[in-house]
CSV table of C-alpha atoms in Angstrom, one decimal:
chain,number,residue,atom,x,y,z
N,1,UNK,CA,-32.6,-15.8,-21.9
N,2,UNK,CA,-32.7,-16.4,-18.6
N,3,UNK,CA,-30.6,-14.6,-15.2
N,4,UNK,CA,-28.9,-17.9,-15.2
N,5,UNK,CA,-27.6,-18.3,-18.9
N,6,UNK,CA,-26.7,-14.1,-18.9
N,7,UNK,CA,-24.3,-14.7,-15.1
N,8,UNK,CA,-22.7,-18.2,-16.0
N,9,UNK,CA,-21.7,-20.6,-14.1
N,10,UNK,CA,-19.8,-20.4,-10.7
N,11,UNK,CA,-17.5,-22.2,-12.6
N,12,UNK,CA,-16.9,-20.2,-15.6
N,13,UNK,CA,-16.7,-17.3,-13.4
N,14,UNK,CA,-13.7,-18.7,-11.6
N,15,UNK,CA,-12.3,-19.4,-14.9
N,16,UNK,CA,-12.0,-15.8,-16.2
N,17,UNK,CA,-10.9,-14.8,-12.7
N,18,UNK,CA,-6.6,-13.7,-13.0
N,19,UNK,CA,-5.1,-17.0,-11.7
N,20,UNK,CA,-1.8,-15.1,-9.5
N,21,UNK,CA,-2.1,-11.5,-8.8
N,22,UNK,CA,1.5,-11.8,-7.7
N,23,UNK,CA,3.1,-12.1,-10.5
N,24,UNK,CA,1.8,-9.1,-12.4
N,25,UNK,CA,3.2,-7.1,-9.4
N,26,UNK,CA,6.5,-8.6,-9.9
N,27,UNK,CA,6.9,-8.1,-13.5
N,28,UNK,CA,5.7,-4.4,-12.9
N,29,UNK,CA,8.4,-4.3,-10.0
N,30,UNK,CA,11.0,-5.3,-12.9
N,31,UNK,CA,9.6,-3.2,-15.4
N,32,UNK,CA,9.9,0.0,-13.2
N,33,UNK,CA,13.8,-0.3,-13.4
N,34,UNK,CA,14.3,-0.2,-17.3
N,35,UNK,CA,13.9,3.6,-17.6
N,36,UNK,CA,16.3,4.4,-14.9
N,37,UNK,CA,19.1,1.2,-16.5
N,38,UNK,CA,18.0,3.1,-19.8
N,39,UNK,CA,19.3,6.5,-18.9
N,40,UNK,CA,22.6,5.3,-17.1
N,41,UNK,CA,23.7,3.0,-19.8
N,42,UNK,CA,23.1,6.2,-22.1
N,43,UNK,CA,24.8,8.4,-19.8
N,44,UNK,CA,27.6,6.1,-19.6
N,45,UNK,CA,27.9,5.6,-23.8
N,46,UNK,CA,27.9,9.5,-24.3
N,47,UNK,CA,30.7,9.9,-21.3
N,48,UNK,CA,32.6,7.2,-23.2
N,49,UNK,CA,32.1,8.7,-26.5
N,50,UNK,CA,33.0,12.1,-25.3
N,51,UNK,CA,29.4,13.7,-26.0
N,52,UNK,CA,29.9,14.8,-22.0
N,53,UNK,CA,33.0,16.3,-21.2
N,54,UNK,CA,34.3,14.7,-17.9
N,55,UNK,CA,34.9,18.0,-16.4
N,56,UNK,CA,31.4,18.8,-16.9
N,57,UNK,CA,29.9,15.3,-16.2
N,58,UNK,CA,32.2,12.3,-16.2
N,59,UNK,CA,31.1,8.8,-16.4
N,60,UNK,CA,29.1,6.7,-14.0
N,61,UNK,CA,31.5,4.1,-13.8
N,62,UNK,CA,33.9,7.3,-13.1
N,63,UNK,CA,31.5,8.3,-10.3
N,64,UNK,CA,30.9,4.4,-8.9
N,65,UNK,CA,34.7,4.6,-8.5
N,66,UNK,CA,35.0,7.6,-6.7
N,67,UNK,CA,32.3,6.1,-4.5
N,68,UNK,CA,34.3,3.1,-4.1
N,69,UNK,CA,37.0,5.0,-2.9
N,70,UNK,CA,35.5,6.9,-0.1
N,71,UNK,CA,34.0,4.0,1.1
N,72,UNK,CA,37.0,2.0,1.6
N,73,UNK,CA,38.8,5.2,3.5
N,74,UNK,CA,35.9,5.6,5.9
N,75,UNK,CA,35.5,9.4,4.4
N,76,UNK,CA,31.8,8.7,2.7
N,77,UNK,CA,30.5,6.6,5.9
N,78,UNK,CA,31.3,10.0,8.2
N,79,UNK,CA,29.4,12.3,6.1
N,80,UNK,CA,26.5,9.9,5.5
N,81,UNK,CA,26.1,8.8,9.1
N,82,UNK,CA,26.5,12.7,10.0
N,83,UNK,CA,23.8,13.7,7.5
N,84,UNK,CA,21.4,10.8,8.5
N,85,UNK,CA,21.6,12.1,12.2
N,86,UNK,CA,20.8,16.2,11.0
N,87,UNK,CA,17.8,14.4,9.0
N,88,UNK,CA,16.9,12.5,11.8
N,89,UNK,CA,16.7,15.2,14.5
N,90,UNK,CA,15.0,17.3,11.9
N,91,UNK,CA,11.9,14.7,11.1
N,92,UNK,CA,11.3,13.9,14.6
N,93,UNK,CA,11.3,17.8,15.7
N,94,UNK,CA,9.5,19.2,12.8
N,95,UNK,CA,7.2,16.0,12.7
N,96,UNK,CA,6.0,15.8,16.0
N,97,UNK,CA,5.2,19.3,16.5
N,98,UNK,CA,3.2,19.1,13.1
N,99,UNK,CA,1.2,16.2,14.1
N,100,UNK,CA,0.3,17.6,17.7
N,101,UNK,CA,-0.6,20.9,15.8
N,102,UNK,CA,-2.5,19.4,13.2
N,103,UNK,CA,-4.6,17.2,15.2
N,104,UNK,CA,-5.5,20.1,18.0
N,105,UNK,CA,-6.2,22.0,14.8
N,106,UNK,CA,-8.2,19.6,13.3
N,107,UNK,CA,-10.1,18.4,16.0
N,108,UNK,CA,-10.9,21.0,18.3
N,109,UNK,CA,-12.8,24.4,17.4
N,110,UNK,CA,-11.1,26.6,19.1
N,111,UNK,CA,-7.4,25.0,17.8
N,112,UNK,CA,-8.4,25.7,14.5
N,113,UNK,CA,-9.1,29.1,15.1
N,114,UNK,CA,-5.8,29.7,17.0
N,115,UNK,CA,-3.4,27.6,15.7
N,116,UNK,CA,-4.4,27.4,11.8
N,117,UNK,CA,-4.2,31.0,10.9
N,118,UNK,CA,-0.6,31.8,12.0
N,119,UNK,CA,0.4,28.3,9.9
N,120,UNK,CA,-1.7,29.4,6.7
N,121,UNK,CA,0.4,32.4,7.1
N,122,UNK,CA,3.8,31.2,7.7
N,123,UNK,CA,3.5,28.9,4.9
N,124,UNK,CA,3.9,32.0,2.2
N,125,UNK,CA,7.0,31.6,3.3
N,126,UNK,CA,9.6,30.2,1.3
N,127,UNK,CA,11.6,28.4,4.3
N,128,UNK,CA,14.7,28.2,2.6
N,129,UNK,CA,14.5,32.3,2.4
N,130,UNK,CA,14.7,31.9,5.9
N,131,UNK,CA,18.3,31.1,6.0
N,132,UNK,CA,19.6,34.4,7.4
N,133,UNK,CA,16.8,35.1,9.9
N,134,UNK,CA,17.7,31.4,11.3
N,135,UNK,CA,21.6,32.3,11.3
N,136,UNK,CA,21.1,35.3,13.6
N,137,UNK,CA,18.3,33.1,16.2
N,138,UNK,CA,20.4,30.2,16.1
N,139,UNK,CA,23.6,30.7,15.0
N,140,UNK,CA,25.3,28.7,12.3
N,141,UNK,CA,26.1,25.3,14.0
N,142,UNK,CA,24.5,21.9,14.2
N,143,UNK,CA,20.8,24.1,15.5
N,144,UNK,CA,20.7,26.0,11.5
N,145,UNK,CA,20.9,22.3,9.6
N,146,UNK,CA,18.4,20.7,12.0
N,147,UNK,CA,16.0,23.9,11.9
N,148,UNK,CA,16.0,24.1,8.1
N,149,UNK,CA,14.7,20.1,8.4
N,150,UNK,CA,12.4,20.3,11.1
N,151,UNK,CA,10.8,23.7,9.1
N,152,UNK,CA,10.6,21.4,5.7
N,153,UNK,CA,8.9,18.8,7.2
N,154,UNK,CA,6.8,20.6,9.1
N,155,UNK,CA,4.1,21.9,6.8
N,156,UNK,CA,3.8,18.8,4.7
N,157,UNK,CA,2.4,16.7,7.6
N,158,UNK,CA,0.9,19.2,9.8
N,159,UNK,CA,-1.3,20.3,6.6
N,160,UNK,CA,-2.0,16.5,5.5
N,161,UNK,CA,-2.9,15.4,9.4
N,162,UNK,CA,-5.4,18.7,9.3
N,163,UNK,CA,-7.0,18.3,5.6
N,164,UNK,CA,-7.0,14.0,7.0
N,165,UNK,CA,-9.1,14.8,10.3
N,166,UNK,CA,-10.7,17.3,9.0
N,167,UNK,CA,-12.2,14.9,5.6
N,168,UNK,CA,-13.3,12.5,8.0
N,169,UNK,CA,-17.1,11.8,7.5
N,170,UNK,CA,-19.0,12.9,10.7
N,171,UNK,CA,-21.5,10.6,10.4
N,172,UNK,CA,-19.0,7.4,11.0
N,173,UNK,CA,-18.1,9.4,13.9
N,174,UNK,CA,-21.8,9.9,14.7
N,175,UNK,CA,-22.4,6.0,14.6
N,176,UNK,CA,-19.7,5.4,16.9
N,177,UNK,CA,-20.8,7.3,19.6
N,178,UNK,CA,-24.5,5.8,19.0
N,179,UNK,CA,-22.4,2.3,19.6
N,180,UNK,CA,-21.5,3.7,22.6
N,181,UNK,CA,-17.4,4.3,22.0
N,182,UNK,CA,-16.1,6.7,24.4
N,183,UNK,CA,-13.8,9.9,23.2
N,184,UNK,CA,-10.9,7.9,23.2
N,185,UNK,CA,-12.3,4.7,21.5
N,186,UNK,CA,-13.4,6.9,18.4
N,187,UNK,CA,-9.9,8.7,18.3
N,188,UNK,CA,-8.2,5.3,18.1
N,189,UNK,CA,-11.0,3.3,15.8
N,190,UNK,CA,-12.5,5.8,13.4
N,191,UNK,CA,-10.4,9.2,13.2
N,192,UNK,CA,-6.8,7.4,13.5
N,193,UNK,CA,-7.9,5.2,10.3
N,194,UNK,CA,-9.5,7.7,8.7
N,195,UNK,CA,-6.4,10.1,8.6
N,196,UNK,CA,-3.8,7.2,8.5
N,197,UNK,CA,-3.8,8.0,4.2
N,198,UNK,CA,-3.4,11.8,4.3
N,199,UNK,CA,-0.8,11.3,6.7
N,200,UNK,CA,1.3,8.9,5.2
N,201,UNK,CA,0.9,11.3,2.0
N,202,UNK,CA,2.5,14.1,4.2
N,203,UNK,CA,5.2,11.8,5.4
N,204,UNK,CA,6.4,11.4,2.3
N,205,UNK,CA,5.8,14.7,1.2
N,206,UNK,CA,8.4,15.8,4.3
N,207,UNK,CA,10.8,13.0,3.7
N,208,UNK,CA,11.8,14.8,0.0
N,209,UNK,CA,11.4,17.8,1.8
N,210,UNK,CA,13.8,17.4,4.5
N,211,UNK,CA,16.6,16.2,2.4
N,212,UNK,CA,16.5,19.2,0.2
N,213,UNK,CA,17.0,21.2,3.3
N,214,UNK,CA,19.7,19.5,4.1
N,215,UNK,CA,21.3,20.3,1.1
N,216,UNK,CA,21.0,23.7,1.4
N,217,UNK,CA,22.0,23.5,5.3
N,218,UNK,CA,25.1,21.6,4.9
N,219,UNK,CA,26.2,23.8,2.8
N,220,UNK,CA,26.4,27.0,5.3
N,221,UNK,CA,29.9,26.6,8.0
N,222,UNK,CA,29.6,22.8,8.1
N,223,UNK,CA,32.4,20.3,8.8
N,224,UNK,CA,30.8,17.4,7.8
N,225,UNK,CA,27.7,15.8,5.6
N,226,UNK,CA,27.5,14.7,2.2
N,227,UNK,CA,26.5,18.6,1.3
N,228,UNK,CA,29.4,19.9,3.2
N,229,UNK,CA,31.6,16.8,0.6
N,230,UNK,CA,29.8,18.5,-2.0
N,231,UNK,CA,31.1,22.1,-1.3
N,232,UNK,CA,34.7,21.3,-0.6
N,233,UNK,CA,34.8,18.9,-4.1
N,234,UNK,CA,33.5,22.0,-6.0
N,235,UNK,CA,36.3,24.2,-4.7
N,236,UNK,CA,39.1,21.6,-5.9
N,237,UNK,CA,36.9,21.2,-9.1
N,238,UNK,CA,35.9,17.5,-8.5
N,239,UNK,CA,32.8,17.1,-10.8
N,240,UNK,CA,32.8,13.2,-9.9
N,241,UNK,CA,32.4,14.1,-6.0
N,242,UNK,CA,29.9,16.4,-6.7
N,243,UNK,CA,27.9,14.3,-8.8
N,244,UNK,CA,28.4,11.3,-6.4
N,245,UNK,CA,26.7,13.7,-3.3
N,246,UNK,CA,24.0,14.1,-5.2
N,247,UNK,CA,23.4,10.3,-6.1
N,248,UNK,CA,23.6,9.9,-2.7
N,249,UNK,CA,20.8,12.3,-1.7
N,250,UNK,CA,18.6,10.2,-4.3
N,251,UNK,CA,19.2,7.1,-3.2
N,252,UNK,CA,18.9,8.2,0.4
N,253,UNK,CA,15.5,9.7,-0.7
N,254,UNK,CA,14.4,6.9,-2.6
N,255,UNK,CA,15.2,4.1,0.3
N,256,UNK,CA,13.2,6.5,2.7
N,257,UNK,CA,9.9,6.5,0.8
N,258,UNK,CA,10.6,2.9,-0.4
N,259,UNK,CA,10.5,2.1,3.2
N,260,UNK,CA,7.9,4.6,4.1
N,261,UNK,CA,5.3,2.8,1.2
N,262,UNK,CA,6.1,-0.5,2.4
N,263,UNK,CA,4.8,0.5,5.6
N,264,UNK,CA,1.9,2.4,4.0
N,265,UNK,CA,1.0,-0.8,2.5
N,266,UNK,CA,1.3,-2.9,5.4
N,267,UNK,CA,-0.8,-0.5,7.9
N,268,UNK,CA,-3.4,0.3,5.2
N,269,UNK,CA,-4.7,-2.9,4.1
N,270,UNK,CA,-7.4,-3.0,4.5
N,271,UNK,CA,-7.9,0.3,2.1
N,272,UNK,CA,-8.3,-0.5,-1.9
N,273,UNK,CA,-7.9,2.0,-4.2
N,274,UNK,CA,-8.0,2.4,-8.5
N,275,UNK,CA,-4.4,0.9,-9.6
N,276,UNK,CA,-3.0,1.5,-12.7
N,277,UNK,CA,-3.9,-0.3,-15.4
């Protein structure tokens, strides 16, 4: 038989080919949100049936309403808005000084003998433990919350900006200065892509990171935020309010690294990786 007969013709080849990649995506875009529909509507049938007491956990409808309600009287938009600023402040502090770290780490010598070792170290540390050292260095106002962020995102990107730099291969670095790229010209065209995965990784790793800091930091003297809601519904035993803070945390967690892959995906194409199957 010949090479001919055993490859087929061009045409058959395009035949077999899939005819629209796009819509698999779209029906596994659909297909990601019966698990989570699943679980409310079962949440919702043993509320109803009174499987769940409503004291303990009342009904998502019970919980949509209570949203509802805040929303109209302004209360939920100050917390959230308040919240979204602590995170804010947080990311940017914590992330910049993780990336500069990371990259003088990764790429210089001497940076990774000075500046890794203390970081190994200080990551033992459960950062949340930290809670009372940071309340006597910076009090317990606004500087606590926005520490506790900036700490939790910290380590996720300055460790994936390091381990990215530092996987590079050497000799794509060596070919670029054979080409006759200068230092700056191989930063920006070979170690910049190479790390551009490892660091969206630790982005996303610092996004969960930070809100569950700001949980915990909410919760210490604060006046506002949806953790500071939280504390002052458990007082008055309002399980609804309580629940509904926390829905908000995973929807403002979920938008984030929504927004953060989109991204990922627009600034990475020309990376292809295994998919699921």
């Amino acid at each position: 038989m010949s090479r001919t007969q055993l490859l087929g013709t061009p045409t058959e080849a395009v035949a077999v080919a899939p005819a629209d990649p796009r819509r698999p995506r779209s029906t596994r875009r659909w297909r990601r949100l019966v698990s989570p529909v699943v679980l409310v509507l079962g949440w919702e049938l043993a509320a109803r049936t009174g499987v769940l007491a409503p004291e303990k956990l009342p009904a998502p409808s019970a919980v949509l309403a209570t949203g509802w309600r805040l929303s109209r009287d302004g209360t939920l938009a100050v917390h959230l808005v308040d919240s979204l600023t602590r995170a804010a402040a947080g990311l940017f502090i914590g992330g910049v000084l993780a990336l500069a770290l990371g990259t003088v780490a990764g790429l210089l010598r001497l940076g990774d003998d000075l500046v890794d070792p203390p970081v190994q170290m200080a990551r033992m540390l459960p950062h949340l433990g930290l809670v009372p050292l940071l309340i006597i260095w910076v009090g317990i106002g606004e500087s606590l919350k926005i520490s506790l962020v900036a700490l939790g995102a910290f380590f996720p990107i300055y460790f994936n900006t390091y381990a990215g730099i530092q996987d590079i291969d050497e000799r794509l670095v060596e070919a670029a200065r054979t080409c006759g790229l200068g230092q700056a010209a191989r930063l920006r065209h070979v170690v910049l892509p190479g790390a551009l995965p490892s660091l969206f990784l630790g982005l996303r790793l610092a996004i969960g990171a930070a809100w569950l800091s700001l949980v915990v930091g909410e919760q210490v003297n604060a006046q506002t935020g949806i953790g500071f809601l939280m504390m002052e519904a458990r007082e008055f035993s309002q399980t609804d309010v309580v629940v509904l803070g926390l829905l908000v945390y995973a929807l403002l967690g979920l938008i984030s690294d929504s927004a953060l892959r989109v991204l990922e995906r627009r600034m990475l194409t020309w990376r292809r990786g295994l998919r699921a199957t």
